[in-house]
mmCIF file of C-alpha atoms and ligand atoms in Angstrom:
data_model
loop_
_atom_site.group_PDB
_atom_site.id
_atom_site.type_symbol
_atom_site.label_atom_id
_atom_site.label_comp_id
_atom_site.label_asym_id
_atom_site.label_seq_id
_atom_site.Cartn_x
_atom_site.Cartn_y
_atom_site.Cartn_z
ATOM 1 C CA UNK I 5 2.528 14.753 -19.692
ATOM 2 C CA UNK I 6 5.873 14.823 -18.029
ATOM 3 C CA UNK I 7 7.063 11.432 -16.921
ATOM 4 C CA UNK I 8 10.205 10.524 -15.238
ATOM 5 C CA UNK I 9 12.265 7.629 -16.162
ATOM 6 C CA UNK I 10 13.560 5.424 -13.408
ATOM 7 C CA UNK I 11 17.038 5.889 -14.934
ATOM 8 C CA UNK I 12 17.094 9.813 -14.773
ATOM 9 C CA UNK I 13 16.293 9.412 -11.200
ATOM 10 C CA UNK I 14 18.970 7.003 -10.435
ATOM 11 C CA UNK I 15 21.562 9.406 -12.059
ATOM 12 C CA UNK I 16 20.099 12.170 -9.907
ATOM 13 C CA UNK I 17 20.349 10.212 -6.910
ATOM 14 C CA UNK I 18 24.165 9.428 -7.583
ATOM 15 C CA UNK I 19 25.090 12.791 -8.439
ATOM 16 C CA UNK I 20 23.208 14.060 -5.079
ATOM 17 C CA UNK I 21 20.863 16.303 -7.135
ATOM 18 C CA UNK I 22 17.650 14.691 -6.127
ATOM 19 C CA UNK I 23 15.863 16.348 -3.217
ATOM 20 C CA UNK I 24 16.675 19.025 -0.712
ATOM 21 C CA UNK I 25 19.603 19.270 1.771
ATOM 22 C CA UNK I 26 18.970 16.869 4.802
ATOM 23 C CA UNK I 27 19.055 19.857 6.751
ATOM 24 C CA UNK I 28 15.432 20.895 5.744
ATOM 25 C CA UNK I 29 14.195 17.447 7.392
ATOM 26 C CA UNK I 30 15.346 18.776 10.818
ATOM 27 C CA UNK I 31 12.305 20.182 12.137
ATOM 28 C CA UNK I 32 10.528 16.907 11.846
ATOM 29 C CA UNK I 33 13.815 15.272 13.491
ATOM 30 C CA UNK I 34 12.798 17.697 16.453
ATOM 31 C CA UNK I 35 9.392 16.427 16.446
ATOM 32 C CA UNK I 36 10.550 12.878 16.339
ATOM 33 C CA UNK I 37 12.726 13.494 19.629
ATOM 34 C CA UNK I 38 9.993 14.481 21.988
ATOM 35 C CA UNK I 39 8.513 17.784 20.890
ATOM 36 C CA UNK I 40 5.034 16.816 19.935
ATOM 37 C CA UNK I 41 3.861 18.696 16.513
ATOM 38 C CA UNK I 42 1.354 21.329 17.760
ATOM 39 C CA UNK I 43 -0.935 20.945 15.051
ATOM 40 C CA UNK I 44 -4.426 19.328 15.114
ATOM 41 C CA UNK I 45 -4.825 18.478 11.476
ATOM 42 C CA UNK I 46 -1.934 17.445 9.490
ATOM 43 C CA UNK I 47 -1.486 18.502 5.633
ATOM 44 C CA UNK I 48 -1.310 15.830 2.832
ATOM 45 C CA UNK I 49 -0.001 16.251 -0.556
ATOM 46 C CA UNK I 50 -1.261 13.803 -3.106
ATOM 47 C CA UNK I 51 1.403 12.708 -5.633
ATOM 48 C CA UNK I 52 -0.197 11.240 -8.771
ATOM 49 C CA UNK I 53 -3.599 12.347 -9.402
ATOM 50 C CA UNK I 54 -5.010 9.091 -10.987
ATOM 51 C CA UNK I 55 -7.949 7.141 -10.399
ATOM 52 C CA UNK I 56 -7.436 6.269 -6.698
ATOM 53 C CA UNK I 57 -6.544 9.725 -5.630
ATOM 54 C CA UNK I 58 -9.545 11.173 -7.498
ATOM 55 C CA UNK I 59 -12.141 8.819 -6.554
ATOM 56 C CA UNK I 60 -10.848 7.492 -3.174
ATOM 57 C CA UNK I 61 -8.147 9.506 -1.415
ATOM 58 C CA UNK I 62 -9.263 13.234 -2.195
ATOM 59 C CA UNK I 63 -12.922 12.405 -1.258
ATOM 60 C CA UNK I 64 -11.678 10.674 1.701
ATOM 61 C CA UNK I 65 -9.802 13.602 2.787
ATOM 62 C CA UNK I 66 -12.834 15.781 3.241
ATOM 63 C CA UNK I 67 -13.950 13.542 5.626
ATOM 64 C CA UNK I 68 -10.898 12.949 7.826
ATOM 65 C CA UNK I 69 -10.485 14.540 11.335
ATOM 66 C CA UNK I 70 -6.766 14.504 11.729
ATOM 67 C CA UNK I 71 -5.591 15.520 8.122
ATOM 68 C CA UNK I 72 -6.676 17.371 4.881
ATOM 69 C CA UNK I 73 -5.801 17.851 1.498
ATOM 70 C CA UNK I 74 -2.962 20.760 1.522
ATOM 71 C CA UNK I 75 -1.095 20.102 -1.650
ATOM 72 C CA UNK I 76 -0.915 18.133 -5.168
ATOM 73 C CA UNK I 77 1.677 17.090 -7.328
ATOM 74 C CA UNK I 78 0.857 16.076 -11.090
ATOM 75 C CA UNK I 79 2.401 15.747 -14.375
ATOM 76 C CA UNK I 80 -1.018 17.203 -15.881
ATOM 77 C CA UNK I 81 -1.423 21.056 -16.097
ATOM 78 C CA UNK I 82 -5.280 20.592 -16.759
ATOM 79 C CA UNK I 83 -5.698 18.805 -13.478
ATOM 80 C CA UNK I 84 -4.087 21.625 -11.503
ATOM 81 C CA UNK I 85 -6.927 24.255 -12.158
ATOM 82 C CA UNK I 86 -9.549 21.533 -11.921
ATOM 83 C CA UNK I 87 -8.308 20.187 -8.198
ATOM 84 C CA UNK I 88 -7.450 23.802 -7.282
ATOM 85 C CA UNK I 89 -11.034 24.921 -7.880
ATOM 86 C CA UNK I 90 -12.767 21.879 -6.372
ATOM 87 C CA UNK I 91 -10.440 21.716 -3.114
ATOM 88 C CA UNK I 92 -9.694 25.425 -2.788
ATOM 89 C CA UNK I 93 -5.874 24.940 -3.382
ATOM 90 C CA UNK I 94 -3.654 27.971 -4.215
ATOM 91 C CA UNK I 95 -0.484 27.983 -6.521
ATOM 92 C CA UNK I 96 2.025 27.270 -3.618
ATOM 93 C CA UNK I 97 0.220 24.290 -3.113
ATOM 94 C CA UNK I 98 0.440 22.733 -6.681
ATOM 95 C CA UNK I 99 3.705 21.034 -7.885
ATOM 96 C CA UNK I 100 4.753 18.940 -10.829
ATOM 97 C CA UNK I 101 7.128 16.244 -10.883
ATOM 98 C CA UNK I 102 10.339 18.571 -11.592
ATOM 99 C CA UNK I 103 9.788 21.280 -8.925
ATOM 100 C CA UNK I 104 8.368 18.638 -6.511
ATOM 101 C CA UNK I 105 11.330 19.144 -4.185
ATOM 102 C CA UNK I 106 10.411 22.635 -3.464
ATOM 103 C CA UNK I 107 7.469 21.127 -1.306
ATOM 104 C CA UNK I 108 10.011 21.192 1.164
ATOM 105 C CA UNK I 109 9.238 25.240 1.537
ATOM 106 C CA UNK I 110 5.575 24.732 1.985
ATOM 107 C CA UNK I 111 4.835 24.419 5.832
ATOM 108 C CA UNK I 112 1.227 23.294 5.065
ATOM 109 C CA UNK I 113 2.323 20.067 3.833
ATOM 110 C CA UNK I 114 3.114 17.431 6.466
ATOM 111 C CA UNK I 115 2.912 14.140 4.694
ATOM 112 C CA UNK I 116 3.582 13.338 0.936
ATOM 113 C CA UNK I 117 1.187 10.550 -0.013
ATOM 114 C CA UNK I 118 2.697 8.766 -3.375
ATOM 115 C CA UNK I 119 -0.161 7.450 -5.573
ATOM 116 C CA UNK I 120 1.807 6.874 -8.828
ATOM 117 C CA UNK I 121 2.546 3.592 -10.614
ATOM 118 C CA UNK I 122 4.571 1.337 -8.710
ATOM 119 C CA UNK I 123 7.992 1.739 -10.136
ATOM 120 C CA UNK I 124 7.829 5.415 -9.239
ATOM 121 C CA UNK I 125 6.938 4.674 -5.456
ATOM 122 C CA UNK I 126 10.777 4.634 -4.628
ATOM 123 C CA UNK I 127 11.603 7.901 -6.425
ATOM 124 C CA UNK I 128 9.091 10.065 -4.766
ATOM 125 C CA UNK I 129 9.117 8.499 -1.583
ATOM 126 C CA UNK I 130 12.791 9.169 -1.161
ATOM 127 C CA UNK I 131 12.571 12.906 -2.520
ATOM 128 C CA UNK I 132 9.577 13.465 -0.045
ATOM 129 C CA UNK I 133 11.593 12.032 2.774
ATOM 130 C CA UNK I 134 14.654 14.556 1.827
ATOM 131 C CA UNK I 135 12.168 17.292 1.675
ATOM 132 C CA UNK I 136 11.450 16.679 5.306
ATOM 133 C CA UNK I 137 7.858 15.250 4.903
ATOM 134 C CA UNK I 138 6.137 12.179 6.252
ATOM 135 C CA UNK I 139 5.431 9.521 3.641
ATOM 136 C CA UNK I 140 2.597 7.283 2.906
ATOM 137 C CA UNK I 141 3.720 4.941 -0.126
ATOM 138 C CA UNK I 142 0.886 3.278 -2.022
ATOM 139 C CA UNK I 143 0.913 -0.452 -2.381
ATOM 140 C CA UNK I 144 2.895 -2.392 -3.432
ATOM 141 C CA UNK I 145 5.550 -0.641 -1.598
ATOM 142 C CA UNK I 146 7.922 -0.832 -4.513
ATOM 143 C CA UNK I 147 9.109 -3.145 -7.346
ATOM 144 C CA UNK I 148 12.010 -4.651 -5.633
ATOM 145 C CA UNK I 149 13.290 -5.189 -1.792
ATOM 146 C CA UNK I 150 16.158 -3.079 -2.697
ATOM 147 C CA UNK I 151 13.982 -0.212 -3.533
ATOM 148 C CA UNK I 152 11.732 -0.960 -0.072
ATOM 149 C CA UNK I 153 15.200 -0.571 1.676
ATOM 150 C CA UNK I 154 16.077 2.764 -0.044
ATOM 151 C CA UNK I 155 12.900 4.005 0.939
ATOM 152 C CA UNK I 156 12.900 2.699 4.646
ATOM 153 C CA UNK I 157 16.641 4.347 4.839
ATOM 154 C CA UNK I 158 15.611 7.540 3.498
ATOM 155 C CA UNK I 159 12.746 7.973 5.902
ATOM 156 C CA UNK I 160 15.046 7.004 8.814
ATOM 157 C CA UNK I 161 17.909 9.411 8.067
ATOM 158 C CA UNK I 162 15.325 12.174 7.712
ATOM 159 C CA UNK I 163 13.629 11.292 10.768
ATOM 160 C CA UNK I 164 10.079 11.098 8.986
ATOM 161 C CA UNK I 165 7.624 8.586 9.481
ATOM 162 C CA UNK I 166 6.665 6.011 6.648
ATOM 163 C CA UNK I 167 3.333 4.048 6.179
ATOM 164 C CA UNK I 168 2.262 1.935 3.397
ATOM 165 C CA UNK I 169 -1.213 2.517 1.772
ATOM 166 C CA UNK I 170 -2.524 -0.909 3.275
ATOM 167 C CA UNK I 171 -5.960 0.778 4.127
ATOM 168 C CA UNK I 172 -7.523 -2.747 5.630
ATOM 169 C CA UNK I 173 -5.283 -2.472 8.671
ATOM 170 C CA UNK I 174 -7.563 0.567 9.776
ATOM 171 C CA UNK I 175 -10.875 -1.525 8.583
ATOM 172 C CA UNK I 176 -13.346 -2.856 11.176
ATOM 173 C CA UNK I 177 -13.825 -6.515 9.638
ATOM 174 C CA UNK I 178 -10.276 -7.110 9.084
ATOM 175 C CA UNK I 179 -9.387 -5.399 12.685
ATOM 176 C CA UNK I 180 -11.667 -7.858 14.044
ATOM 177 C CA UNK I 181 -10.307 -10.949 12.595
ATOM 178 C CA UNK I 182 -6.959 -9.627 13.555
ATOM 179 C CA UNK I 183 -8.215 -9.486 16.938
ATOM 180 C CA UNK I 184 -9.489 -13.115 16.798
ATOM 181 C CA UNK I 185 -5.624 -14.347 15.831
ATOM 182 C CA UNK I 186 -4.219 -12.313 18.709
ATOM 183 C CA UNK I 187 -6.916 -13.519 21.178
ATOM 184 C CA UNK I 188 -7.009 -17.009 19.831
ATOM 185 C CA UNK I 189 -11.052 -16.644 19.983
ATOM 186 C CA UNK I 190 -11.121 -19.705 17.416
ATOM 187 C CA UNK I 191 -8.281 -21.516 19.019
ATOM 188 C CA UNK I 192 -4.838 -21.815 16.619
ATOM 189 C CA UNK I 193 -5.517 -21.318 12.812
ATOM 190 C CA UNK I 194 -4.557 -24.367 10.802
ATOM 191 C CA UNK I 195 -5.522 -23.494 7.223
ATOM 192 C CA UNK I 196 -6.157 -20.187 5.348
ATOM 193 C CA UNK I 197 -7.556 -19.718 1.834
ATOM 194 C CA UNK I 198 -7.235 -16.100 0.300
ATOM 195 C CA UNK I 199 -7.963 -14.862 -3.150
ATOM 196 C CA UNK I 200 -7.702 -11.201 -4.500
ATOM 197 C CA UNK I 201 -8.281 -11.184 -8.182
ATOM 198 C CA UNK I 202 -10.389 -9.332 -10.656
ATOM 199 C CA UNK I 203 -10.855 -9.534 -14.663
ATOM 200 C CA UNK I 204 -8.726 -7.033 -16.646
ATOM 201 C CA UNK I 205 -10.253 -6.314 -20.206
ATOM 202 C CA UNK I 206 -8.961 -2.741 -20.536
ATOM 203 C CA UNK I 207 -6.410 -1.119 -22.573
ATOM 204 C CA UNK I 208 -3.301 -3.657 -22.925
ATOM 205 C CA UNK I 209 -1.213 -0.430 -22.845
ATOM 206 C CA UNK I 210 -2.279 0.258 -19.229
ATOM 207 C CA UNK I 211 0.619 0.620 -16.690
ATOM 208 C CA UNK I 212 -0.264 -2.182 -14.762
ATOM 209 C CA UNK I 213 0.475 -4.330 -17.724
ATOM 210 C CA UNK I 214 3.729 -3.095 -18.519
ATOM 211 C CA UNK I 215 6.574 -4.508 -16.195
ATOM 212 C CA UNK I 216 8.881 -1.579 -16.268
ATOM 213 C CA UNK I 217 5.980 0.569 -14.306
ATOM 214 C CA UNK I 218 4.349 -2.069 -12.402
ATOM 215 C CA UNK I 219 7.386 -4.381 -11.628
ATOM 216 C CA UNK I 220 4.853 -7.374 -12.212
ATOM 217 C CA UNK I 221 1.199 -8.094 -12.811
ATOM 218 C CA UNK I 222 -1.457 -9.629 -10.657
ATOM 219 C CA UNK I 223 0.940 -10.778 -7.736
ATOM 220 C CA UNK I 224 2.132 -7.142 -7.238
ATOM 221 C CA UNK I 225 -0.997 -5.539 -7.659
ATOM 222 C CA UNK I 226 -3.518 -7.873 -5.836
ATOM 223 C CA UNK I 227 -1.334 -10.658 -4.755
ATOM 224 C CA UNK I 228 -0.249 -8.334 -1.911
ATOM 225 C CA UNK I 229 -3.500 -8.544 -0.367
ATOM 226 C CA UNK I 230 -3.924 -12.422 -0.500
ATOM 227 C CA UNK I 231 -0.352 -12.433 1.147
ATOM 228 C CA UNK I 232 -1.303 -9.914 3.632
ATOM 229 C CA UNK I 233 -4.521 -12.150 4.360
ATOM 230 C CA UNK I 234 -2.499 -15.189 4.803
ATOM 231 C CA UNK I 235 -0.315 -13.266 7.443
ATOM 232 C CA UNK I 236 -2.760 -11.590 9.390
ATOM 233 C CA UNK I 237 -5.077 -14.949 9.531
ATOM 234 C CA UNK I 238 -2.251 -16.687 11.078
ATOM 235 C CA UNK I 239 -0.476 -13.877 12.820
ATOM 236 C CA UNK I 240 2.706 -15.259 11.461
ATOM 237 C CA UNK I 241 5.127 -14.800 8.777
ATOM 238 C CA UNK I 242 5.564 -17.632 6.396
ATOM 239 C CA UNK I 243 8.599 -20.049 6.611
ATOM 240 C CA UNK I 244 8.093 -21.390 3.244
ATOM 241 C CA UNK I 245 6.466 -20.630 -0.171
ATOM 242 C CA UNK I 246 5.965 -22.761 -3.507
ATOM 243 C CA UNK I 247 4.027 -21.109 -6.167
ATOM 244 C CA UNK I 248 2.662 -21.692 -9.822
ATOM 245 C CA UNK I 249 1.784 -19.393 -12.464
ATOM 246 C CA UNK I 250 -1.195 -19.860 -15.165
ATOM 247 C CA UNK I 251 -1.623 -18.239 -18.307
ATOM 248 C CA UNK I 252 -4.641 -18.469 -20.554
ATOM 249 C CA UNK I 253 -4.499 -15.058 -22.405
ATOM 250 C CA UNK I 254 -0.815 -14.440 -23.475
ATOM 251 C CA UNK I 255 -1.986 -12.323 -26.208
ATOM 252 C CA UNK I 256 -3.130 -9.673 -23.500
ATOM 253 C CA UNK I 257 -0.860 -10.479 -20.757
ATOM 254 C CA UNK I 258 2.400 -10.036 -22.725
ATOM 255 C CA UNK I 259 4.665 -8.838 -20.094
ATOM 256 C CA UNK I 260 3.071 -9.335 -16.769
ATOM 257 C CA UNK I 261 1.655 -12.614 -14.868
ATOM 258 C CA UNK I 262 -2.000 -13.289 -15.443
ATOM 259 C CA UNK I 263 -2.582 -15.888 -12.467
ATOM 260 C CA UNK I 264 -0.775 -17.395 -9.711
ATOM 261 C CA UNK I 265 -1.161 -19.698 -6.936
ATOM 262 C CA UNK I 266 1.005 -20.000 -3.873
ATOM 263 C CA UNK I 267 1.370 -22.174 -0.564
ATOM 264 C CA UNK I 268 2.836 -20.975 2.523
ATOM 265 C CA UNK I 269 3.766 -23.172 5.308
ATOM 266 C CA UNK I 270 4.173 -21.332 8.851
ATOM 267 C CA UNK I 271 6.101 -22.628 12.009
ATOM 268 C CA UNK I 272 3.823 -24.727 13.973
ATOM 269 C CA UNK I 273 2.335 -26.114 11.199
ATOM 270 C CA UNK I 274 -0.452 -23.815 9.760
ATOM 271 C CA UNK I 275 -0.581 -23.552 6.123
ATOM 272 C CA UNK I 276 -2.144 -21.084 3.367
ATOM 273 C CA UNK I 277 -3.241 -21.385 -0.052
ATOM 274 C CA UNK I 278 -3.701 -18.164 -2.139
ATOM 275 C CA UNK I 279 -4.507 -17.137 -5.545
ATOM 276 C CA UNK I 280 -4.264 -13.859 -7.332
ATOM 277 C CA UNK I 281 -5.115 -13.084 -10.970
ATOM 278 C CA UNK I 282 -5.801 -10.156 -13.648
ATOM 279 C CA UNK I 283 -8.061 -12.693 -15.193
ATOM 280 C CA UNK I 284 -10.393 -14.036 -12.517
ATOM 281 C CA UNK I 285 -13.034 -12.336 -10.270
ATOM 282 C CA UNK I 286 -12.124 -13.437 -6.363
ATOM 283 C CA UNK I 287 -12.267 -11.825 -3.357
ATOM 284 C CA UNK I 288 -12.389 -13.677 -0.114
ATOM 285 C CA UNK I 289 -10.243 -15.068 2.780
ATOM 286 C CA UNK I 290 -11.351 -17.934 5.356
ATOM 287 C CA UNK I 291 -9.613 -19.372 8.021
ATOM 288 C CA UNK I 292 -10.120 -22.895 9.672
ATOM 289 C CA UNK I 293 -9.078 -22.974 13.397
ATOM 290 C CA UNK I 294 -8.913 -25.653 15.876
ATOM 291 C CA UNK I 295 -12.302 -24.515 17.390
ATOM 292 C CA UNK I 296 -13.950 -22.721 14.629
ATOM 293 C CA UNK I 297 -13.606 -20.716 11.638
ATOM 294 C CA UNK I 298 -13.985 -17.092 10.284
ATOM 295 C CA UNK I 299 -14.132 -15.648 6.679
ATOM 296 C CA UNK I 300 -14.485 -12.554 4.838
ATOM 297 C CA UNK I 301 -16.036 -12.181 1.434
ATOM 298 C CA UNK I 302 -15.470 -9.430 -0.086
ATOM 299 C CA UNK I 303 -12.289 -9.184 1.888
ATOM 300 C CA UNK I 304 -10.129 -6.415 0.091
ATOM 301 C CA UNK I 305 -12.394 -4.192 -1.763
ATOM 302 C CA UNK I 306 -13.313 -0.652 -0.421
ATOM 303 C CA UNK I 307 -16.197 -1.852 1.531
ATOM 304 C CA UNK I 308 -18.480 -2.497 3.190
ATOM 305 C CA UNK I 309 -16.803 -6.010 3.559
ATOM 306 C CA UNK I 310 -18.834 -8.830 4.870
ATOM 307 C CA UNK I 311 -17.910 -11.531 7.391
ATOM 308 C CA UNK I 312 -19.043 -14.620 8.868
ATOM 309 C CA UNK I 313 -17.580 -16.748 11.660
ATOM 310 C CA UNK I 314 -18.605 -20.161 13.359
ATOM 311 C CA UNK I 315 -20.233 -18.126 15.992
ATOM 312 C CA UNK I 316 -21.992 -15.638 13.998
ATOM 313 C CA UNK I 317 -22.457 -12.817 11.485
ATOM 314 C CA UNK I 318 -20.375 -9.819 11.834
ATOM 315 C CA UNK I 319 -21.903 -6.422 11.179
ATOM 316 C CA UNK I 320 -19.893 -3.109 11.275
ATOM 317 C CA UNK I 321 -21.221 0.279 10.323
ATOM 318 C CA UNK I 322 -19.343 1.506 7.038
ATOM 319 C CA UNK I 323 -16.964 4.338 6.966
ATOM 320 C CA UNK I 324 -14.455 5.027 3.984
ATOM 321 C CA UNK I 325 -11.381 2.867 4.575
ATOM 322 C CA UNK I 326 -9.330 5.727 3.409
ATOM 323 C CA UNK I 327 -10.477 7.986 5.900
ATOM 324 C CA UNK I 328 -9.821 5.543 8.763
ATOM 325 C CA UNK I 329 -6.285 5.046 7.369
ATOM 326 C CA UNK I 330 -5.156 8.484 6.636
ATOM 327 C CA UNK I 331 -6.701 9.435 10.157
ATOM 328 C CA UNK I 332 -4.742 6.470 11.881
ATOM 329 C CA UNK I 333 -1.198 7.613 10.208
ATOM 330 C CA UNK I 334 -1.967 11.213 11.266
ATOM 331 C CA UNK I 335 -2.512 10.281 14.768
ATOM 332 C CA UNK I 336 0.732 8.156 14.596
ATOM 333 C CA UNK I 337 2.466 11.313 13.973
ATOM 334 C CA UNK I 338 0.389 13.406 16.262
ATOM 335 C CA UNK I 339 0.020 11.481 19.275
ATOM 336 C CA UNK I 340 2.500 8.560 18.739
ATOM 337 C CA UNK I 341 -0.309 6.109 18.146
ATOM 338 C CA UNK I 342 0.627 2.915 16.163
ATOM 339 C CA UNK I 343 1.690 2.855 12.606
ATOM 340 C CA UNK I 344 -0.629 0.232 11.481
ATOM 341 C CA UNK I 345 1.205 -0.263 8.155
ATOM 342 C CA UNK I 346 5.016 0.577 8.657
ATOM 343 C CA UNK I 347 7.317 0.244 5.728
ATOM 344 C CA UNK I 348 8.793 -2.899 7.174
ATOM 345 C CA UNK I 349 5.342 -4.510 6.490
ATOM 346 C CA UNK I 350 5.622 -3.307 2.924
ATOM 347 C CA UNK I 351 8.928 -4.583 2.567
ATOM 348 C CA UNK I 352 8.178 -7.929 4.136
ATOM 349 C CA UNK I 353 5.457 -8.432 1.440
ATOM 350 C CA UNK I 354 8.068 -7.607 -1.436
ATOM 351 C CA UNK I 355 10.181 -10.375 -0.020
ATOM 352 C CA UNK I 356 7.405 -12.706 -0.321
ATOM 353 C CA UNK I 357 6.485 -11.526 -3.976
ATOM 354 C CA UNK I 358 10.230 -11.776 -4.812
ATOM 355 C CA UNK I 359 10.473 -15.434 -3.291
ATOM 356 C CA UNK I 360 6.894 -16.536 -5.245
ATOM 357 C CA UNK I 361 8.669 -15.481 -8.583
ATOM 358 C CA UNK I 362 11.620 -17.433 -7.687
ATOM 359 C CA UNK I 363 9.762 -20.373 -7.063
ATOM 360 C CA UNK I 364 7.557 -19.948 -10.363
ATOM 361 C CA UNK I 365 10.855 -19.765 -11.987
ATOM 362 C CA UNK I 366 12.304 -22.561 -10.516
ATOM 363 C CA UNK I 367 9.505 -25.092 -11.492
ATOM 364 C CA UNK I 368 7.471 -24.712 -7.998
ATOM 365 C CA UNK I 369 10.500 -25.491 -6.051
ATOM 366 C CA UNK I 370 9.804 -24.681 -2.537
ATOM 367 C CA UNK I 371 11.837 -21.648 -1.267
ATOM 368 C CA UNK I 372 12.784 -21.050 2.459
ATOM 369 C CA UNK I 373 11.861 -17.751 3.883
ATOM 370 C CA UNK I 374 13.453 -16.305 6.870
ATOM 371 C CA UNK I 375 11.327 -13.094 7.813
ATOM 372 C CA UNK I 376 11.318 -13.520 11.542
ATOM 373 C CA UNK I 377 8.852 -10.751 12.952
ATOM 374 C CA UNK I 378 9.515 -8.486 10.039
ATOM 375 C CA UNK I 379 6.407 -6.241 9.429
ATOM 376 C CA UNK I 380 4.244 -8.144 12.083
ATOM 377 C CA UNK I 381 3.820 -4.951 14.084
ATOM 378 C CA UNK I 382 0.822 -2.981 13.483
ATOM 379 C CA UNK I 383 -1.909 -3.733 15.465
HETATM 380 P P1 LIG C 29 -3.874 5.234 -12.394
HETATM 381 O O1 LIG C 29 -3.240 4.870 -13.625
HETATM 382 O O2 LIG C 29 -5.305 5.868 -12.210
HETATM 383 O O3 LIG C 29 -3.131 6.931 -11.953
HETATM 384 C C1 LIG C 29 -1.597 6.904 -11.956
HETATM 385 C C2 LIG C 29 -1.161 8.279 -11.970
HETATM 386 O O4 LIG C 29 0.039 8.334 -12.288
HETATM 387 C C3 LIG C 29 -1.802 9.429 -13.178
HETATM 388 O O5 LIG C 29 -2.342 10.471 -12.527
HETATM 389 C C4 LIG C 29 -0.825 9.328 -14.056
HETATM 390 O O6 LIG C 29 -0.758 10.606 -14.886
HETATM 391 C C5 LIG C 29 0.258 9.480 -13.195
HETATM 392 N N1 LIG C 29 1.637 8.813 -13.896
HETATM 393 C C6 LIG C 29 2.947 9.536 -13.687
HETATM 394 N N2 LIG C 29 3.662 8.986 -14.574
HETATM 395 C C7 LIG C 29 3.109 7.872 -15.317
HETATM 396 C C8 LIG C 29 3.720 7.132 -16.015
HETATM 397 N N3 LIG C 29 4.744 7.000 -16.508
HETATM 398 N N4 LIG C 29 2.488 6.297 -16.723
HETATM 399 C C9 LIG C 29 1.550 6.060 -16.071
HETATM 400 N N5 LIG C 29 0.674 7.135 -15.224
HETATM 401 C C10 LIG C 29 1.982 8.004 -14.824
HETATM 402 O O7 LIG C 29 -3.427 4.629 -11.201
HETATM 403 P P2 LIG C 29 -4.042 4.450 -9.845
HETATM 404 O O8 LIG C 29 -5.319 3.309 -9.841
HETATM 405 O O9 LIG C 29 -4.364 5.397 -9.079
HETATM 406 O O10 LIG C 29 -2.913 3.636 -9.028
HETATM 407 C C11 LIG C 29 -1.743 4.412 -8.499
HETATM 408 C C12 LIG C 29 -1.271 3.841 -7.128
HETATM 409 O O11 LIG C 29 -2.018 3.528 -6.137
HETATM 410 C C13 LIG C 29 -0.509 2.314 -7.555
HETATM 411 O O12 LIG C 29 0.498 2.018 -7.013
HETATM 412 C C14 LIG C 29 -1.685 1.395 -7.050
HETATM 413 O O13 LIG C 29 -1.282 0.124 -6.662
HETATM 414 C C15 LIG C 29 -2.261 1.949 -5.685
HETATM 415 N N6 LIG C 29 -3.612 1.958 -5.753
HETATM 416 C C16 LIG C 29 -4.141 1.359 -4.188
HETATM 417 C C17 LIG C 29 -5.144 1.259 -4.144
HETATM 418 C C18 LIG C 29 -5.380 0.668 -2.648
HETATM 419 O O14 LIG C 29 -6.563 0.191 -2.428
HETATM 420 N N7 LIG C 29 -4.691 0.898 -1.564
HETATM 421 C C19 LIG C 29 -6.245 1.277 -4.999
HETATM 422 C C20 LIG C 29 -5.941 1.576 -6.301
HETATM 423 C C21 LIG C 29 -4.511 1.788 -6.492
#
């Protein structure tokens, strides 16, 4: 399988060899300036045909109303044939990591969805933007705030839209609790607990346990869900964080964090306590408010989620979260509807991730955060 190193990409970026001329993005720039896109359904190309693309995104794209699978980008030739047969793709819809920039010439592809190991998100999101395609970048958005900025800037310069693969913002239980917070149904949130964790027992060679590809361990992979919960259960960005790291299987987690706990403070006095781990099973959130409480358990898996409040049980019909998420992003482009998980939200979470790592390095010291309203939009 052909792999691209971060360094070779950085070299190509600096020599201007990556991507196609910005001019190719101009049709989209026009679309953004008022001329509505005429299509009824937008074409999505999936970059990276691993487990999430294969078992979640591609099946979801068979159910979406406003977007469809229009292309694939893979480093594994055997997958080209399999996917082409299964999804009726032709040669012009299939790219590899080397010729990816030619996707600019395929007008059937409107959105590029980057589903690669985390350290490759920035490279392919930037190349997609330069090819004039709207971008969905999987979570965590990137392995550093610097990379998040580079993605956001590239999308702005190309005049394309950018979303992060935070599917829960389109999911009905999560949307309901965000509504509770917005409308103060149970009063003001005082305290949140959120856990997003699973026990990893697979190959120690997997990319999620390799910092050069993942950017970090449990915190990067699952911790972003717990951070998200803390934010949407309070409706605020935290103003400080303190964090601790725990290691019980150092022989397995040689390169990445195993278990992390963190405490957030919010303006006005709310607090949150989160836990994320690659060693423990946990999947829930609970908010205690001045006039009641609400909780989800599970809170971050593919669903159906389950929810309870001090007023009763929540019950929503189940639909694939990825179907809802990709349709929402397509409607953001087609009809200017809300971008439920914009790039700034992904960047905000990586700022928090970096502060958590910094706190751990400093023995649990409280780190002040100045996030303002960054990434809070998206309801
Ligand atoms: P995966 O390991 O199943 O697939 C990774 C893909 O990247 C494979 O097709 C692999 O061939 C390709 N690849 C290219 N270069 C590689 C390299 N150097 N090393 C390893 N693989 C390489 O991973 P996945 O579970 O599909 O995750 C992909 C991305 O999607 C990650 O960023 C992950 O965080 C995200 N994800 C999001 C969700 C969600 O619910 N939003 C769920 C799962 C994964």
